Coordinates of C-alpha atoms and ligand atoms in Angstrom, one line a residue:
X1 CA 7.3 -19.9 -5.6
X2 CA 10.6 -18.5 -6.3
X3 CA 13.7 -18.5 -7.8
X4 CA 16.6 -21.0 -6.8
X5 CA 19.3 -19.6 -4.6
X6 CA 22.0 -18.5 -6.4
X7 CA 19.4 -16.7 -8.8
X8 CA 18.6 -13.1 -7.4
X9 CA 16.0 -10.9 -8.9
X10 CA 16.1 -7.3 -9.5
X11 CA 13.4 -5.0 -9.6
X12 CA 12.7 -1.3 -10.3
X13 CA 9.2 0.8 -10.2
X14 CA 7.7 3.1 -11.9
X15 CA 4.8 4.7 -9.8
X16 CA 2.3 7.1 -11.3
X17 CA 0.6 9.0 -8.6
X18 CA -2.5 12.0 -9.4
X19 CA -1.6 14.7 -7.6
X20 CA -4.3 16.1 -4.8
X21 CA -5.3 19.4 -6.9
X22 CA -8.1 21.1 -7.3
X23 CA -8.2 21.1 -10.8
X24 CA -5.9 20.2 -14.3
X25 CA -2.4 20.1 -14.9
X26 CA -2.9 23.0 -17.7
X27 CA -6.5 23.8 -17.5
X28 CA -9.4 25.1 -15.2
X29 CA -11.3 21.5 -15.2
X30 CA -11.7 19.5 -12.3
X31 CA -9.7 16.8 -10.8
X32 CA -12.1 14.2 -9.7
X33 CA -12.9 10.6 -10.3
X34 CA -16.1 9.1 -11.2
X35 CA -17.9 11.3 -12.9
X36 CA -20.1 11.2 -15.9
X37 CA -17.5 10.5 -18.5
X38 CA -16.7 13.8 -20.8
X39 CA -18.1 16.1 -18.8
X40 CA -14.7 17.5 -17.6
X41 CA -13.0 18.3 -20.7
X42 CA -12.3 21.6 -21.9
X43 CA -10.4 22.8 -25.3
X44 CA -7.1 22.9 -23.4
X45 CA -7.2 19.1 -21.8
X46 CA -8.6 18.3 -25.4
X47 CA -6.1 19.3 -27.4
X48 CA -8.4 22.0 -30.0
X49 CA -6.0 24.3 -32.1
X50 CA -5.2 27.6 -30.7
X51 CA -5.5 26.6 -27.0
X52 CA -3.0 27.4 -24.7
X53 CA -1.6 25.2 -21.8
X54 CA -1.5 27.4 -18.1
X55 CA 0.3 25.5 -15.4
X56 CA -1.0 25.0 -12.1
X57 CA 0.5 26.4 -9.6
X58 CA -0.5 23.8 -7.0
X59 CA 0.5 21.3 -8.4
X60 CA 3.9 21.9 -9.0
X61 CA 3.9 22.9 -5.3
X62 CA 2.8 19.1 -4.5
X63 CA 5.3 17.8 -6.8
X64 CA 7.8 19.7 -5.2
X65 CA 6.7 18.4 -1.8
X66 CA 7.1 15.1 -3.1
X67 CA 10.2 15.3 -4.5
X68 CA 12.0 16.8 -0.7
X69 CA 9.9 13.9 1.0
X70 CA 12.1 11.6 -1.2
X71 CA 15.2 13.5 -0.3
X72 CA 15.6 14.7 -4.1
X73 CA 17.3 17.7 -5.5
X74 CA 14.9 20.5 -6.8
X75 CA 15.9 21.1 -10.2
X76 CA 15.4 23.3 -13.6
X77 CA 12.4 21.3 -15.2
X78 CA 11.7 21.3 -18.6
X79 CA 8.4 20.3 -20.3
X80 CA 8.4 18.1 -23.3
X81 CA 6.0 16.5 -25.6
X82 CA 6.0 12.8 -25.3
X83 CA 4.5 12.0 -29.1
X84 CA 2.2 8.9 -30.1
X85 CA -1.0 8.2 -31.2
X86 CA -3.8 6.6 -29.1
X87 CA -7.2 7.2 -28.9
X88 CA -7.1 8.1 -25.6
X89 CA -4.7 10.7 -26.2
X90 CA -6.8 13.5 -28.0
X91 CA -3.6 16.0 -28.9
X92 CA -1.4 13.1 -29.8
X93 CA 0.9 14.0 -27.8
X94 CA 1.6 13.6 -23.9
X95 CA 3.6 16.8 -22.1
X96 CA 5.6 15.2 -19.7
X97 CA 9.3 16.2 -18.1
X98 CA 12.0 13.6 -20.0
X99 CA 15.6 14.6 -19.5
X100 CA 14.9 17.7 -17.1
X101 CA 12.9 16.7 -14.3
X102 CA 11.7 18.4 -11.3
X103 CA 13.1 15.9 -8.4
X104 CA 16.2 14.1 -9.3
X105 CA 18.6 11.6 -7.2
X106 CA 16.7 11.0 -3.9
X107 CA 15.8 7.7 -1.9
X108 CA 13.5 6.4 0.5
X109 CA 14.2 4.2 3.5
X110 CA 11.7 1.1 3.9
X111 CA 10.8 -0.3 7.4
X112 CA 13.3 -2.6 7.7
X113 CA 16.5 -0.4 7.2
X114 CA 17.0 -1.1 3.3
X115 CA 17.4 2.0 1.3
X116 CA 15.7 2.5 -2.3
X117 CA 17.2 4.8 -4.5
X118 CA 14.7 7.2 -6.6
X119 CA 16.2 8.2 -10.0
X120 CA 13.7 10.9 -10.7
X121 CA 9.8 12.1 -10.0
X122 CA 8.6 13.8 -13.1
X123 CA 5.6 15.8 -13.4
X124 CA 3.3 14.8 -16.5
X125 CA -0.2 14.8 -17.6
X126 CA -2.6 12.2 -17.1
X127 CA -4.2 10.4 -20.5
X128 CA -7.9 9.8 -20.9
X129 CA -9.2 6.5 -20.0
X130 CA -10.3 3.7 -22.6
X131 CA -12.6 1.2 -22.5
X132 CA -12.7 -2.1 -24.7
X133 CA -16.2 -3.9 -24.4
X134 CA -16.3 -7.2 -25.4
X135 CA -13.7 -9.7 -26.2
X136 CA -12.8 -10.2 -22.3
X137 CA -11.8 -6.0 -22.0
X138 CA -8.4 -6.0 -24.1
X139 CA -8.2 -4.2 -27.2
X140 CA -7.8 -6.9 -29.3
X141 CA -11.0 -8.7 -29.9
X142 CA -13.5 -6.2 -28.6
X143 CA -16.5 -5.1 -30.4
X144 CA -16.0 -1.4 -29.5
X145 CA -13.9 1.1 -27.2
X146 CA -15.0 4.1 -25.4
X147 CA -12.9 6.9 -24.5
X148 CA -13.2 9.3 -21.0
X149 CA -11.0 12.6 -21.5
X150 CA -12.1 13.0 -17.8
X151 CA -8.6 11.9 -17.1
X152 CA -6.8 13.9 -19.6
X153 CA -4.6 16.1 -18.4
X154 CA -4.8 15.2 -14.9
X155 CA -1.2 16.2 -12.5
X156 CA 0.7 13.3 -12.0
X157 CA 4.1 12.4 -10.6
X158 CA 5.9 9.6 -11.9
X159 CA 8.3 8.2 -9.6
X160 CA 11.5 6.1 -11.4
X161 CA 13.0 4.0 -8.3
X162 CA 16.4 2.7 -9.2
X163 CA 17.0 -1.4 -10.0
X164 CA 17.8 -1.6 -5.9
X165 CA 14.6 -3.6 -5.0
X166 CA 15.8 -8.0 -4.4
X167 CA 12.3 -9.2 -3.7
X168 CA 8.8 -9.1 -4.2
X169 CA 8.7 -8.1 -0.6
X170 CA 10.8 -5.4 -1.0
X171 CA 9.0 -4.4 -4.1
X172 CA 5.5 -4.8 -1.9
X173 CA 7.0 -2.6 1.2
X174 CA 8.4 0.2 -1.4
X175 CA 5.0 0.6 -2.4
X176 CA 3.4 0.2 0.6
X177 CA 5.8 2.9 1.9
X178 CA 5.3 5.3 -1.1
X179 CA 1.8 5.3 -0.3
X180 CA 2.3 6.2 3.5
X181 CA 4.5 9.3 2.0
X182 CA 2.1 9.9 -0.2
X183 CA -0.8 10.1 2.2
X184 CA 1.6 11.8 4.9
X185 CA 2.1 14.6 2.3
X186 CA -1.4 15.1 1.3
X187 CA 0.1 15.2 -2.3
X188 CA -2.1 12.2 -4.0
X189 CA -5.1 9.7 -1.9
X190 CA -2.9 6.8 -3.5
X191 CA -5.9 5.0 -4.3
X192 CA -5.0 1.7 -6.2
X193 CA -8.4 0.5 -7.3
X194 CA -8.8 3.8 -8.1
X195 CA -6.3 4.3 -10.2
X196 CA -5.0 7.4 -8.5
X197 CA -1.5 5.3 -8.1
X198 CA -0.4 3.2 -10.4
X199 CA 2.4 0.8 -10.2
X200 CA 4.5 -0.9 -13.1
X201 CA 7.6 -2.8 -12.2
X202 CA 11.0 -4.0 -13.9
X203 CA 12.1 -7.0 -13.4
X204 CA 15.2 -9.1 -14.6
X205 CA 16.9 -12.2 -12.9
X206 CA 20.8 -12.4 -12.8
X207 CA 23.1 -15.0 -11.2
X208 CA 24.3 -13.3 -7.9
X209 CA 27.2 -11.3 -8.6
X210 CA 26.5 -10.9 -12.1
X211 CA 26.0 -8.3 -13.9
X212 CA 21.9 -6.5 -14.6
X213 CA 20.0 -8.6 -16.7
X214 CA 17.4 -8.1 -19.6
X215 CA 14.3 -6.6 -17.9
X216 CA 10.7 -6.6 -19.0
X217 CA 8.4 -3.8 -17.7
X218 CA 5.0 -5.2 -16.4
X219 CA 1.9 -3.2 -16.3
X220 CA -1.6 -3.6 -15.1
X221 CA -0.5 -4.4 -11.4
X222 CA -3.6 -3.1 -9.6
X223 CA -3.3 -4.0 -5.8
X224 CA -0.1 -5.0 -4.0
X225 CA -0.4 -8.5 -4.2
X226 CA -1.0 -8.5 -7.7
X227 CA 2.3 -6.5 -7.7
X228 CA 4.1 -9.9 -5.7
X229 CA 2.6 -12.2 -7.9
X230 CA 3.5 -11.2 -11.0
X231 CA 7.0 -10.1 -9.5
X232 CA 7.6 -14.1 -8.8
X233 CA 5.6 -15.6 -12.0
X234 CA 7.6 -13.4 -14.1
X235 CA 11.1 -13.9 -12.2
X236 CA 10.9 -17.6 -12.5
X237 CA 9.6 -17.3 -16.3
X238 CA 12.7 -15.3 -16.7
X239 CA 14.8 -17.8 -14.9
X240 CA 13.5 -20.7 -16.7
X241 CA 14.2 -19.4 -20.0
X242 CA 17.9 -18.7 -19.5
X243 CA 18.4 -22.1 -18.1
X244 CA 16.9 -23.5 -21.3
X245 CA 19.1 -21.4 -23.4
X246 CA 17.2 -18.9 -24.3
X247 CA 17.2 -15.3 -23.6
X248 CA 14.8 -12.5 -22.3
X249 CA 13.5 -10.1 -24.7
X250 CA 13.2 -6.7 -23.7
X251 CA 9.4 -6.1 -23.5
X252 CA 6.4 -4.9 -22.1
X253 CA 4.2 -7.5 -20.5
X254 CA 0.5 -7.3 -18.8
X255 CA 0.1 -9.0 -15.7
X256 CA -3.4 -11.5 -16.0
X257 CA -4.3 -11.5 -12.5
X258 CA -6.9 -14.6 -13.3
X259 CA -4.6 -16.6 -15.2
X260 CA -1.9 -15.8 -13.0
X261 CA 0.4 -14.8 -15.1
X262 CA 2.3 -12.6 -17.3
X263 CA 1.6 -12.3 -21.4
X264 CA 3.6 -10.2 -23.9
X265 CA 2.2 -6.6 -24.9
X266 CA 4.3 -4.3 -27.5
X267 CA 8.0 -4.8 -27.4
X268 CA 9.1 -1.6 -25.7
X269 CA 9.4 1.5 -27.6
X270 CA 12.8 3.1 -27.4
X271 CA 12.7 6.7 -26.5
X272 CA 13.3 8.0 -30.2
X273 CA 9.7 6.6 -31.2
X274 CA 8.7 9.3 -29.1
X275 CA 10.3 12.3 -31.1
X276 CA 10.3 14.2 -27.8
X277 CA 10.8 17.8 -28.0
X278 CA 10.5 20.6 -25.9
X279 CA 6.8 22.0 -25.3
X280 CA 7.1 25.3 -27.2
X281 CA 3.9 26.6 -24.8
X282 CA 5.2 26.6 -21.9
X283 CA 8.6 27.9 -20.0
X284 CA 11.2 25.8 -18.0
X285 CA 9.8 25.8 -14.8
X286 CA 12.7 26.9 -12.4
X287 CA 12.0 25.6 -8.6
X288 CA 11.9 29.5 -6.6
X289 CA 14.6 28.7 -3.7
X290 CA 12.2 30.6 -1.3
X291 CA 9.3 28.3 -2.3
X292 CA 11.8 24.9 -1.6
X293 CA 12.5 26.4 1.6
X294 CA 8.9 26.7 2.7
X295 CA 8.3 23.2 1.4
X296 CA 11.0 21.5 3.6
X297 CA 9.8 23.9 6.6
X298 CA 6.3 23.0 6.5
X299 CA 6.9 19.3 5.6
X300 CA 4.4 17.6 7.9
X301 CA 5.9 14.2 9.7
X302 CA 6.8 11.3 7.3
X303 CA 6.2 7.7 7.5
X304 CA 9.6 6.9 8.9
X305 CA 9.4 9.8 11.6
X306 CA 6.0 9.0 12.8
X307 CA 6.9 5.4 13.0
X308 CA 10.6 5.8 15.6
X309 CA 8.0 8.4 17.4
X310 CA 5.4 5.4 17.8
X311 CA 7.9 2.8 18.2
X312 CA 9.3 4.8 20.6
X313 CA 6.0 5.2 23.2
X314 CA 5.5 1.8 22.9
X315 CA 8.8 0.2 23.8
X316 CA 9.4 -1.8 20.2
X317 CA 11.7 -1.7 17.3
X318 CA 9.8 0.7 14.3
X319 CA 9.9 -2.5 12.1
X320 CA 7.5 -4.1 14.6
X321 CA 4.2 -4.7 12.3
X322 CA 1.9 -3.5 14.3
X323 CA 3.5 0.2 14.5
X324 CA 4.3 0.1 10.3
X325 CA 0.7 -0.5 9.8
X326 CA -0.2 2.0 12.1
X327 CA 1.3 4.3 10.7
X328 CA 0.5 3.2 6.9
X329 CA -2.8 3.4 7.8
X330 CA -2.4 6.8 9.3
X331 CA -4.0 5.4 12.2
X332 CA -0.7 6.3 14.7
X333 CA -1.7 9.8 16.0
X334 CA -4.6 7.5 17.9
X335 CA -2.1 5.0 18.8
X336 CA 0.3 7.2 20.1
X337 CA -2.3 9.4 21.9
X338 CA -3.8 6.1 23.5
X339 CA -0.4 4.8 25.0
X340 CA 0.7 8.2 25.9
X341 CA -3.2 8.0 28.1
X342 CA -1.3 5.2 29.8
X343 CA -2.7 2.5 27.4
X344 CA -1.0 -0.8 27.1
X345 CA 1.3 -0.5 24.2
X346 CA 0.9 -4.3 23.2
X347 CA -2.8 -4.3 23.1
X348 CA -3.1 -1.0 21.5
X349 CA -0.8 -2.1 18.9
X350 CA -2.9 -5.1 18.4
X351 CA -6.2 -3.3 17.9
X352 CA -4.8 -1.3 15.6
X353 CA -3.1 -3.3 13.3
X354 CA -5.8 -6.0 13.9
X355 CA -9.1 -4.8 14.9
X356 CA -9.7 -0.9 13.3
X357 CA -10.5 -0.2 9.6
X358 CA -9.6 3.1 8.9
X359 CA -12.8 4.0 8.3
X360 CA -14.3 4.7 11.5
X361 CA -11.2 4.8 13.4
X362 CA -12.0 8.5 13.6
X363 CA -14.8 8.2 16.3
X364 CA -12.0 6.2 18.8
X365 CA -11.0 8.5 21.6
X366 CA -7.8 7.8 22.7
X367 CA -8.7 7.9 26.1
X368 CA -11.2 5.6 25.3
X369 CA -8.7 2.8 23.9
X370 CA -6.2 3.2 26.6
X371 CA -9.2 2.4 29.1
X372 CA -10.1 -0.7 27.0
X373 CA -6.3 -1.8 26.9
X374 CA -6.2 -1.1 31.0
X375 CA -9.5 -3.3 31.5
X376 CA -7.9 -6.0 29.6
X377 CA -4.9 -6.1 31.4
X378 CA -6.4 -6.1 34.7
X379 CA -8.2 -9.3 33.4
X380 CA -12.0 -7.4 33.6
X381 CA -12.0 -7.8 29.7
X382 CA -10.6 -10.6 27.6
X383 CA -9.2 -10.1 24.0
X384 CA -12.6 -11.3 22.3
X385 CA -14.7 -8.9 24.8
X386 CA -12.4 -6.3 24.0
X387 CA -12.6 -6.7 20.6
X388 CA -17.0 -6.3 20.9
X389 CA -16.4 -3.3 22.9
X390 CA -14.3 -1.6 20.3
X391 CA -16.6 -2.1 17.6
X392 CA -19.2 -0.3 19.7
X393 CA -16.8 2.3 20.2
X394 CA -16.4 2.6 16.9
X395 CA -19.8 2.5 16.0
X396 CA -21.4 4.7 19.5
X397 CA -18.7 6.5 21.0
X398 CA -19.1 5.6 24.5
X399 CA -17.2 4.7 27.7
X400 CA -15.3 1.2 27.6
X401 CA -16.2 0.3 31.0
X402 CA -20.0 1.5 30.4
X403 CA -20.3 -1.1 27.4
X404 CA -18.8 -3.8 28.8
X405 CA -21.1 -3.5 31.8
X406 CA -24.2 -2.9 28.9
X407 CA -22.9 -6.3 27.4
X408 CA -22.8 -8.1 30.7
X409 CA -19.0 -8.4 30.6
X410 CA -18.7 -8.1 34.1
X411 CA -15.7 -9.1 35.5
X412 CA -16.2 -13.2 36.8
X413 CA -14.4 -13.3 39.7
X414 CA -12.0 -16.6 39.9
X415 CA -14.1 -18.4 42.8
X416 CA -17.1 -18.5 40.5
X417 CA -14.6 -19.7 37.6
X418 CA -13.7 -22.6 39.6
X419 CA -16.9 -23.4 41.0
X420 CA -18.1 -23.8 37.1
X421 CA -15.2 -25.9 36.3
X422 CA -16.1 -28.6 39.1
X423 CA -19.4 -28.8 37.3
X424 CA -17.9 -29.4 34.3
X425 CA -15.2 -31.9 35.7
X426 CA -18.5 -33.7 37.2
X427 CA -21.1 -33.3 34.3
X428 CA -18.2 -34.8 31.6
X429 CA -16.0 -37.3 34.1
X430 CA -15.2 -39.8 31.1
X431 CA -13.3 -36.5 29.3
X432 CA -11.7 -35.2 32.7
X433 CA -10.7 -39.1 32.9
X434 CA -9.0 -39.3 29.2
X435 CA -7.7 -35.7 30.5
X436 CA -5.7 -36.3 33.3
X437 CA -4.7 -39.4 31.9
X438 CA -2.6 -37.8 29.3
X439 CA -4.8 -36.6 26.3
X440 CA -4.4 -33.0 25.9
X441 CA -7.1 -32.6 23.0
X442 CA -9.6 -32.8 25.9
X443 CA -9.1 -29.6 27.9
X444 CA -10.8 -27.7 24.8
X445 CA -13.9 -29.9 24.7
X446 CA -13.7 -29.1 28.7
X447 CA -12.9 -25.4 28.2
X448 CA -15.3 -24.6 25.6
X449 CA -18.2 -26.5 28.2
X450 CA -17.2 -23.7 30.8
X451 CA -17.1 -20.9 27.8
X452 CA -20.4 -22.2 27.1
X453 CA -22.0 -21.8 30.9
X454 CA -20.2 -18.7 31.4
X455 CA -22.1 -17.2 28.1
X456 CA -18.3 -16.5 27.2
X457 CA -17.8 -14.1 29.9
X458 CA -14.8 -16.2 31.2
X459 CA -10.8 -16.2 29.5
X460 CA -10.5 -18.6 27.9
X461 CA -6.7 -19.0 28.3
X462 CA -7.6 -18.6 32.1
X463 CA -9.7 -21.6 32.3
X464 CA -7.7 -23.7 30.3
X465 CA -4.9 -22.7 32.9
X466 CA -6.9 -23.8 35.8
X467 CA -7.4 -27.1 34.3
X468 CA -4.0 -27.9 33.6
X469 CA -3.4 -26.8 37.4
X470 CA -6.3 -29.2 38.7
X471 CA -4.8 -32.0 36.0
X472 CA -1.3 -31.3 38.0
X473 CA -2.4 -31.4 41.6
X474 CA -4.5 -34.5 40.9
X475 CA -2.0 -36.7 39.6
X476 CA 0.0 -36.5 42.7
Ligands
ADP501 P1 13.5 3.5 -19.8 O1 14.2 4.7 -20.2 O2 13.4 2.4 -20.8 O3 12.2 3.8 -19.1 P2 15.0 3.5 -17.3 O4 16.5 3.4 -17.4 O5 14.4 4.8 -17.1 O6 14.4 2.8 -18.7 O7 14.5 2.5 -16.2 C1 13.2 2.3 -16.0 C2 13.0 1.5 -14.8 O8 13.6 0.2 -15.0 C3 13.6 2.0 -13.5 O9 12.7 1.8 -12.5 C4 14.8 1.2 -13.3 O10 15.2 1.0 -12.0 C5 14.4 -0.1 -13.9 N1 15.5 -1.0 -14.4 C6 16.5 -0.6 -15.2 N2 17.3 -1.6 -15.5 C7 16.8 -2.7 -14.9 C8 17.1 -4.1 -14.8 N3 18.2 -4.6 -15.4 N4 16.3 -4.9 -14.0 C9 15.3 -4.4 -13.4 N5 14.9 -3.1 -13.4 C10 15.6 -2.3 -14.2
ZN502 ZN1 -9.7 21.1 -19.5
MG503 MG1 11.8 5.5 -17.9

């Protein structure tokens, strides 16, 4: 589903990410997810009278780092307070950067070439967390709500992309790619189902060439593909209402991942709701030259770096999937170490993007992957074996060649192959017949019958390439 061709869609994010600290934007309580609700609240992250706000130094740092690994400019930032009453909001009042940011004007590059501009990445303070019970978990309709001001007044960055994204794929890979900067920078763990990133997305539809539409900003987008979906419900909802005559309200709308679709929340504040004013406890933070410089000198490789340098050892464009999940997955450093062990690029690419969780990943010696990669190109191992053997690896630690020879893969040698497909051409003649006479469906019933006596030990692409040589010979 999408939207006809001369419609284009035009998309913009807002990302939340919590920063990687120790502790609290303003206070001494712990960052950390999970725990028994209200136990890490304090007077500052609860907003009592007389306490004082006292910024962390680390997490300004990580903001910082952010900010350079979107190629912004480190600027004066100012601290406001964002006001509005919620119940998950004990001071009533969010402080949160609004017209002097931190990082301002930077970009970041996805995969395939296309540059995203970033208006801004704000530092702000995290809210607590509500919960409706009842009434299917939305506020309206519940029997009662609890509140967690474990997550008040957690660090967070919000980065404001500019309206540059065309697709739900590019929307999908700018996220995807955030995250791998994200991770690269050790500034957040850019959880999604945790909730340590959090994605809300523009979206307006215009006739190509014309000029920005109406947008409506939807929320609740809790994985990646619940970011496409809604992306393309809500384009074509768009789309469909203009061409009926009617026009898009500016609004917020939740994304109802079971229902598929998008349903109208408030109609969006405008920023004078907010009465924002300048937090009178705390100074303009001023970004320390020295500090910026240190930041950009100890910046560790980023997502597009470490995917040329992979892309690179292994002879492929750094678009090539395999080498953008590597790298997303912050499984390269093994890929790279395994090809530069004289692995087989291909095949390493290929377990990595196909056949290696992350988790785990970590007890894969590099050495031992290029060995696995050599042992199937020299035919000892085929892809399925190679795949059993990597999971032991994963699991054991071992020696490629060891487990294979523990598993019985040993190599079959090719007389042996085609002294098993003579017994298969005898044992099912009437198939061989149907075979050579022009069915091709029948070399997998034949195939699979030689998979089957050689326990599975044989190619399978081999023997299917021995039978279409016999099937050649024997018609002439
Ligand atoms: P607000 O001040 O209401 O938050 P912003 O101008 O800061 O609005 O923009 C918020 C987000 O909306 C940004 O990510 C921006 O790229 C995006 N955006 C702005 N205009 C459009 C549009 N016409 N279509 C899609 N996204 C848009
Ligand atoms: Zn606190
Ligand atoms: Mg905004």
């Amino acid at each position: 589903m999408s939207v006809p061709e001369d419609w284009e869609i035009v998309i913009g994010l807002e990302v939340h990410c919590e920063l990687a600290t120790t502790t609290k934007l303003f206070c001494g309580c712990p960052n950390l997810f999970g725990d028994e609700p209200n136990t890490n609240v304090c007077p500052v992250c609860l907003g009592l009278p007389g306490s004082l706000p006292v910024l962390n130094e680390k997490a300004v740092e990580l903001a910082l780092r952010l900010g350079q690994a979107l190629h912004c400019a480190a600027k004066r930032g100012v601290f406001a307070r964002k006001n509005y009453f919620y119940p998950d909001m004990p001071k009533d009042y969010q402080v949160s950067q609004y017209d002097m940011p931190t990082n301002v004007d930077g970009y970041l590059d996805l995969p395939d070439g296309a540059r995203i501009g970033i208006e801004r990445a704000h530092i702000e303070e995290d809210t607590g967390k509500n919960t409706h019970v009842g009434g299917g978990g939305r506020i309206h309709g519940a029997e009662y709500s609890l509140v967690d001001y474990n997550r008040a007044g957690i660090p967070l960055v919000e980065i404001v992309s500019r309206p540059d994204l065309r697709s739900a794929d590019d929307a999908r890979d700018c996220v995807n790619e955030l995250r791998a900067i994200l991770l690269a920078t050790r500034v957040s763990d850019a959880k999604m189902e945790e909730g340590s990133m959090r994605v809300d997305a523009n979206v307006s539809v215009r006739k190509r060439g014309d000029e920005l539409g109406t947008r409506c900003e939807i929320k609740n987008l809790n994985s990646v593909r619940s970011l496409g979906r809604a992306i393309e419900y809500e384009a074509s909802r768009q789309v469909d209402l203009i061409t009926s005559g009617e026009r898009v309200r500016q609004e917020t709308r939740h994304w109802d991942e079971e229902a598929g679709r998008t349903r109208p929340g408030r109609s969006k504040e405008q920023a004078e709701d907010y009465r924002y004013f300048p937090e009178p406890d705390l100074v303009p933070l001023e970004p320390e030259a020295d500090l910026v410089d240190h930041i950009v000198a100890t910046m560790p490789a980023l997502p597009n770096d470490r995917r040329q340098r992979l892309a690179d050892a292994a002879g492929v464009t750094p678009n090539t999937s395999g080498v953008v999940v590597a790298v997303a997955r912050g499984l390269d450093d093994l890929a790279f170490a395994a090809i530069s062990e004289r692995g087989d690029p291909a095949r390493v690419l290929t377990h990595v993007e196909h056949n290696l969780a992350v988790d785990g990943a970590d007890a894969v010696e590099p050495i031992s992957l290029a060995k696995l990669t050599q042992l199937e190109v020299s035919g000892a191992l085929t892809a399925t074996q190679a795949k059993t053997v990597l999971a032991e690896l994963v699991e054991h630690g071992g020696d490629p060649e060891a487990i294979a020879n523990a598993k019985g893969f040993e190599e079959m040698d090719t007389s042996a192959l085609d002294a098993t497909v003579d017994e298969v051409i005898a044992a099912y003649a009437d198939v061989w017949t149907k075979y050579v006479a022009g069915d091709d469906k029948a070399v997998q019933f034949l195939t699979g019958q030689v998979m089957r006596s050689t326990s599975g030990k044989a190619d399978g692409k081999a023997v299917m390439a021995i039978f279409q040589e016999r099937r050649r010979t024997s018609a002439h």
